[in-house]
Amino acid sequence: MQDSYRFAEIEADARALWEKAGASRAAEGAEGPKYYCLCMLPYPSGRLHMGHVRNYTIGDVITRYHRMNGRNLLQPMGWDAFGLPAENAAIKNGVPPAKWTYDNIAYMRMQLKSLGYAIDWSREVATCHPQYYKWNQWLFLRMLEKGIAYKKTGTVNWDPVDQTVLANEQVIDGRGWRTGAPVEKREIPMYYLKITAYAEELLGALGRLPGWPERVKTMQANWIGKSEGVEIGFPYDGGALKVFTTRADTLMGATYVAVAAEHPLAARAAAQDPKVAEFVEECRRGGVTEAELATQEKKGVATALTVTHPLSGAQLPVWVANYVLMGYGEGAVMAVPAHDERDFEFARRYGLPLKTVVRAADGAAQDPRALTEAFVTKDGVLCNSGKYDGLAYQAGTDAIAADLAAKGLGQKRVQWRLRDWGISRQRYWGCPIPLIHCDRCGDVPVPDADLPVVLPEDLAPDGSGNPLAKYKPFVECICPTCGKPARRETDTMDTFVDSSWYFMRYACRDNDSAMVDGRVNYWLPVDQYIGGIEHAILHLLYSRFWTRVMRDMGLVAFDEPFTNLLTQGMVLNHIFLRRGGSAGITYYSPEEVELKHDAEGRVSSAVLKADGRPVEYDGMGTMSKSKNNGVDPQMLVEKYGADTVRLFMMFAAPPELTLEWSESGVEGAQRFLKRLWKAVVEHTAAGPVPALNASALDGAQRDLRRQIHETIAKVSDDVGRRYTFNTAVAAIMELLNAVTRAPGMRPQDRALRQEAYETLTLLLTPVVPHIAEALWRGLGRQTSVMEAGWPAADPAALKRDTLELVVQVNGKLRGHIRVAADAAREAIERAALAEPSVQPFVQGKDVKKIVVVPGKLVNVVAA
RNA sequence: GCCUGGGUGGCGGAAUUUGGUAGACGCAACGGACUUAAAAUCCGUUGGCCGGCAACGGCCGUGCCGGUUCGAGUCCGGCCCCGGGCACCA
C-alpha cells in the first residue's frame, strides 16, 4: 500500500478495474432476486450541480449495499433532454437547442463517471432521441384511439408583443420576461390526457404504497381532492345554472350566485353591460397560476341577470367574481356568505345580504348583522331553513339533495380537484405531437408506419413564437387519408410525458419494434426511487397515471411504477451580497468571501477576499445561479476526490432534510479517509496477522469486538432500512476511533484489528467504493470488494453479561446502576434504591411506585 | 390564499420502532504537543448559569404559550418563523 492516501490514483485504478470487469452491467435473470434502484433522471443543464451529486450518491449507496447483499442490481441513467432551458440558451447564444443539449450530456456523463457511480451505461436513454420519443407518439395515438387523449381549449399566458405563449416562470409580475408587456390569458385548442378517469384508482392505491413517505401520499391525495357533494341547478330563462357544493345543507342561506369571468353567463351579461365587459376584460389580464388567483384581491361585478333559488323560488342576483375558478366544478358557485369565508368577505365588500342558516347545536341563530366572520362548521344544526330546521349537516344535506332530485334540479355527485393533463406546448424543443390537420379530413393521426415524427434538430428559436411553425419542410405535408396537402401539428408535448415512463425504457432501450417488452416485467416496478421532494406531486402522479394506461393496454403487468420512494432535500449554501449603486444587488460566491469569527466561534463578519471590505450575509439558500452560491462538483472531485465528496454528502445530513454546504465539512470527510488509510497502512506494515480466536479474548478485547459487531448491526439497519446514512457514517467513525485507541500488539489484538479494518472497509464500500477497493487489497484480499458480501453481526459477539441502567427520581436523572443482564425486577429496584447518588433524593420520602423500563432505566416516584 | 414539511449548543446534526440518560459523530473555536517556523498531524476543553482547590454537585435548557404523563425534543391544543408544491421550470 502507498504510505499516504493518494486519491487520484486510487480512484482511477478502482474505476479501471470495475470497467474491465463490467461490474455495473445488469442482466435479466442473473443470480439473486432483482433490485431496481432508480434516481430521477437529470435535465442536462450544462454541469452537474450538488443536488445531482446528492441524489446519485444516495442511489449509489443503496445500489451497492443491495448488490453486496446478493441482489441482481439495475442502476441506469438517462437524460430528460427536452425543455425550455435549451431554447433559452439558444436565444441567448444562437446555438441550436440540440447541439447545446448533446454537448451538455457529454460533459455531464463524464462528470457522473468521475464520481464512480455503479451505473449500467449500456442502458442510457435520452428523451430527445427519436428512438425514444417515437414511443411517446405511438402511445399518444393509442390514447387518442381509446379516448384517453382528446382535444379541447385551454388557457395560456399570451405575450402580445412577442406573439408567444409564455410558461408560468416566464411571467414576472404579470409581464412577459423579455418584452415587459402585460400578459393576457388566451384560449387555444390543446390536447389533454384523461387522468381524471383514473382519479379514484390513483387516490385509493395510495393506501397500498407503504414504501412511500406519508407526506407525499397526503400531498397527492389532497391534489386529487375528492369531494362528495351536490350539484344544484338554479333555473333561469335560458336553462339552469349549475353549481357544485359540499355544503348543500346551507342552500337556504344562499343570497346570490357568482360565476367565473370565463363562464358563458358572464359573456352573456358582458354583451349587455359595458361594466361587466370591462371586468371580464380585466380578469383576462394577469397570470393563470392558482397561487396568483388565490392571493389576488377578491373583486366582482353585479350583472342584471338573476337565477331562481331551486327550493325557495327567490330571485338571486348573478355576480361575476374573480375568486370563482372556471377550472374547478362548474365555474359557478352558490354564495352563502354567513357560512363561507370567501363569500363572507365578498358580501361585506359589496354590501350583499347575509342569511344565517346554521346555528350551534346548543345555541340560537346568530344575527347576520352581528357576524364579524363567517360561521363555518359541520357540527351545527340548520335554522331559518323552513322544513329543514333542526337537521344536522348530513341529514340536512340528504334531505335537501332528495328534494332537489325530485324537482330535477340536483343530485349528489363526486367532484375532483384533479384536472385533466394538458400536454400541448407551443414550443420547439419537445416531442412533436403526431397529428396532421387536413381541411377535408380534420385531425388525422400520423400512421404508425410513419413514426417517429422527427423533430428537425438544426432550428434556432429567437423568442417569438415556435420556430417549427415557421419551418415549411416540417409543417407542409400530405394528408395520410386523402393524399392532399395538409399541415402538420407544430405543438410539442409537455416534457412530463417524457419522464412518465423513461424508467421502463431502461429495461429494453435496444428494442426498436416495441415500446416495452417482457424485460420490463422482470425489472419493474422500481424497487427504490430517489429524487427531489419538488416532484412529490406532478411527476410522480403522471408516472402513476401513465403506468396504468399502459397496464390497461396490456403493455405492462404492474399498477404502481415505484414501490419505495425516497425524497431527498435540497442543497443549500451561504448567500453573500452587496446592495446599492446602479448595479442593484450583486451576489458574491462563498468562495470569494472570507468569514471572520469572534472568540466564541460565532461568525462575526464576512469580507470579500478581493478587496477586504465587508459583504452582507443573507443566510442559507438553495444553490442557484441567480444567487451565485453554487459549488462546482468537478472542482471538488479534482481537489478532494470523489470519495471525499460522496462521504461528506452522506454524512452532513439525513437524506430527506436540506443539506447545508460546508467546505470545512468536506475537509473533515477527507481527514477521516486519511486517518483510516494511515491506520490500515500501520496495521499491515506490522507483518502477517494471526487468526482470530474469539474465545481467547480478554474483557477489553471482547468490548472492542462487541463494538465491531454492534456497528455492523447498526450500519446494516441504517443503510438497509432507515436510510440514515449520516448516522451510519457516525457509527463507522466511532469504530475507527475505538480501534485506533486500542493499541495493543499481542497476537489477538492484531487479529481483532484485522477484523475491525475489514469490517470498516466493507461497511464503507457503498459510500466510498474507491478507497474501499484499495483498502480491501491492502488488507490482503485478492478479489474486488464489489464481489465481497455484506458482513453479518455475530450474535455471540453482541452478548452482554451486565447492563448499565439509568436511575431517575421523579423523572430526573440521579445515577446509574450496573446489573446482570438477566437481573430480576426486584433486584433492579433494590439496587436502584441502594445507589448512593440516589439515596439523598428518596430519603425520608414515600416511594409511591417504581417504573422499570427493561434494559434502559428505573424511575422512582417519591413524594 | 390553499396543500405539505421543518425549527435541538457557535454550526451541520444525534437521541430509530412504540414517550424513557438531550447534545452521539463531525465542523468551528480555544489550549497544548511536535516543528527554526508554518502547514499537516496528534492530545485536551467546549450548551448556559451557580457552588467547589479539586474529584464533583445543583439548577435551567430542544421556536413561543398552555395541557396530558411517574417521565415530553418526541403526544395534544393554540400561536410565531423558515422551506417545498400549486397544474407551461424541471
Short mmCIF file of C-alpha atoms in Angstrom, two decimals, chain A residues 77 232 293 359 375 448 484 646 821 824 831:
data_model
loop_
_atom_site.label_atom_id
_atom_site.label_comp_id
_atom_site.label_asym_id
_atom_site.label_seq_id
_atom_site.Cartn_x
_atom_site.Cartn_y
_atom_site.Cartn_z
CA MET A 77 -29.08 6.68 -16.05
CA ILE A 232 -77.54 22.11 -7.88
CA LEU A 293 -55.68 33.71 -8.49
CA ARG A 359 -76.54 27.56 14.48
CA PHE A 375 -69.68 30.86 10.96
CA ASP A 448 -47.73 4.10 -37.10
CA LYS A 484 -53.97 16.21 -50.44
CA ARG A 646 -19.55 11.29 -1.53
CA ALA A 821 -28.30 -8.77 32.05
CA ALA A 824 -34.98 -9.80 38.19
CA ALA A 831 -30.11 -1.81 43.52
#
